[in-house]
Coordinates of C-alpha atoms in Angstrom, one line a residue:
M1440 CA -71.6 21.1 -14.8
V1441 CA -69.5 23.5 -12.7
G1442 CA -68.6 22.0 -9.4
S1443 CA -68.8 18.4 -10.5
K1444 CA -65.8 16.1 -9.9
N1445 CA -65.4 15.6 -13.6
T1446 CA -65.2 19.3 -14.5
S1447 CA -61.9 20.2 -16.1
I1448 CA -60.1 23.1 -14.4
C1449 CA -58.8 24.2 -17.8
T1450 CA -62.3 24.2 -19.2
L1451 CA -63.6 26.3 -16.3
Y1452 CA -60.7 28.8 -16.7
I1453 CA -60.9 29.1 -20.4
S1454 CA -64.6 29.4 -20.6
G1455 CA -64.6 32.3 -18.2
K1456 CA -66.9 30.5 -15.8
S1457 CA -64.4 30.7 -13.0
S1458 CA -61.4 32.7 -12.1
Y1459 CA -58.0 31.1 -11.8
Y1460 CA -58.2 31.1 -8.0
E1461 CA -61.6 29.5 -8.0
A1462 CA -60.4 26.9 -10.4
Y1463 CA -57.4 26.2 -8.2
A1464 CA -59.6 26.0 -5.1
L1465 CA -62.0 23.6 -6.9
R1466 CA -59.0 21.4 -8.0
R1467 CA -57.8 21.3 -4.4
K1468 CA -61.2 20.2 -3.2
F1469 CA -61.3 17.1 -5.4
M1470 CA -57.6 16.4 -5.4
S1471 CA -56.6 12.9 -4.1
E1472 CA -54.2 12.5 -1.2
I1473 CA -50.5 13.2 -1.8
T1474 CA -48.0 11.1 0.1
V1475 CA -44.6 12.6 0.7
E1476 CA -42.0 10.1 2.0
V1477 CA -38.9 11.5 3.7
I1478 CA -36.2 8.9 3.7
S1479 CA -33.1 9.2 5.9
E1480 CA -30.6 6.9 7.5
N1481 CA -32.0 8.0 10.9
V1482 CA -35.3 9.9 11.4
K1483 CA -33.7 11.7 14.4
E1484 CA -31.0 13.3 12.3
K1485 CA -31.0 17.1 12.2
V1486 CA -31.2 17.2 8.4
H1487 CA -34.2 14.9 8.4
S1488 CA -36.0 17.1 10.9
E1489 CA -35.2 20.2 8.8
V1490 CA -36.6 18.6 5.6
V1491 CA -39.8 17.5 7.4
K1492 CA -40.2 21.1 8.8
L1493 CA -39.7 22.6 5.3
I1494 CA -42.4 20.2 3.9
E1495 CA -44.8 21.1 6.8
D1496 CA -44.2 24.9 6.1
V1497 CA -45.0 24.4 2.4
I1498 CA -48.1 22.4 3.2
K1499 CA -49.3 25.2 5.5
E1500 CA -48.4 27.9 3.1
L1501 CA -50.3 26.3 0.3
E1502 CA -53.2 25.5 2.6
L1503 CA -53.3 21.8 1.6
N1504 CA -55.0 19.4 3.9
N1505 CA -54.6 16.2 1.8
V1506 CA -50.8 15.8 2.1
K1507 CA -49.5 13.0 4.3
I1508 CA -45.8 13.0 5.4
V1509 CA -44.3 9.5 6.0
E1510 CA -40.9 9.3 7.6
K1511 CA -38.9 6.3 6.7
T1512 CA -35.3 5.0 7.3
S1513 CA -33.2 4.1 4.3
T1514 CA -32.6 0.7 6.0
D1515 CA -36.3 -0.1 6.1
G1516 CA -36.9 -3.3 4.1
S1517 CA -39.9 -1.8 2.3
I1518 CA -37.9 1.2 1.1
T1519 CA -35.1 -1.0 -0.1
L1520 CA -37.5 -3.2 -2.0
K1521 CA -39.4 -0.2 -3.5
Y1522 CA -36.6 2.1 -4.4
G1523 CA -33.3 0.1 -4.0
I1524 CA -30.5 1.6 -1.9
V1525 CA -31.3 5.3 -1.3
P1526 CA -28.8 7.9 -0.1
S1527 CA -30.2 10.2 2.6
P1528 CA -32.0 12.5 2.7
S1529 CA -34.3 11.6 -0.2
I1530 CA -37.9 12.5 -0.9
A1531 CA -40.5 10.5 -2.8
I1532 CA -43.9 12.0 -3.8
N1533 CA -46.7 9.5 -4.5
G1534 CA -44.1 6.7 -4.9
V1535 CA -41.7 8.4 -7.2
L1536 CA -38.2 9.5 -6.0
M1537 CA -37.9 13.2 -6.7
I1538 CA -34.9 14.3 -4.6
I1539 CA -32.1 11.9 -4.0
G1540 CA -29.3 12.4 -1.5
E1541 CA -29.5 16.1 -1.0
K1542 CA -31.4 18.6 1.2
P1543 CA -33.9 20.4 -0.9
T1544 CA -34.8 24.1 -0.7
K1545 CA -38.2 25.3 0.3
K1546 CA -38.8 26.4 -3.3
E1547 CA -37.9 23.0 -4.7
I1548 CA -40.3 21.3 -2.2
K1549 CA -43.1 23.8 -3.1
D1550 CA -42.6 23.1 -6.8
L1551 CA -42.7 19.4 -6.4
I1552 CA -45.9 19.5 -4.2
L1553 CA -47.6 21.9 -6.7
R1554 CA -46.7 19.6 -9.5
A1555 CA -48.2 16.7 -7.6
T1556 CA -51.5 18.7 -7.1
L1557 CA -51.6 19.4 -10.8
N1558 CA -50.6 15.9 -11.9
I1559 CA -47.7 17.2 -14.0

């Protein structure tokens, strides 16, 4: 059934019942929330602010409304327990460290968020 939550995007696209863009829009509609954690030594650092701004720009560009940005310090006990000692800046998406100790480019962030939407 087209439009049901269990409909495979690949099935829709291959069967010709939907264009790629309609399939992508349907996928976004039923996609679960994506949590992006930005981890730095200090959330007031310039690099931290720049990374958060890049993520916000990508979210706006991709028109995603289910991405939550969580800003954390690397000295936060929950971060240390979850990931160990993390150099800053680092980015975790849905609980998986993806970028460690470097400022990512906008393209890298976009690729990571798109992969999270497609569960790759």
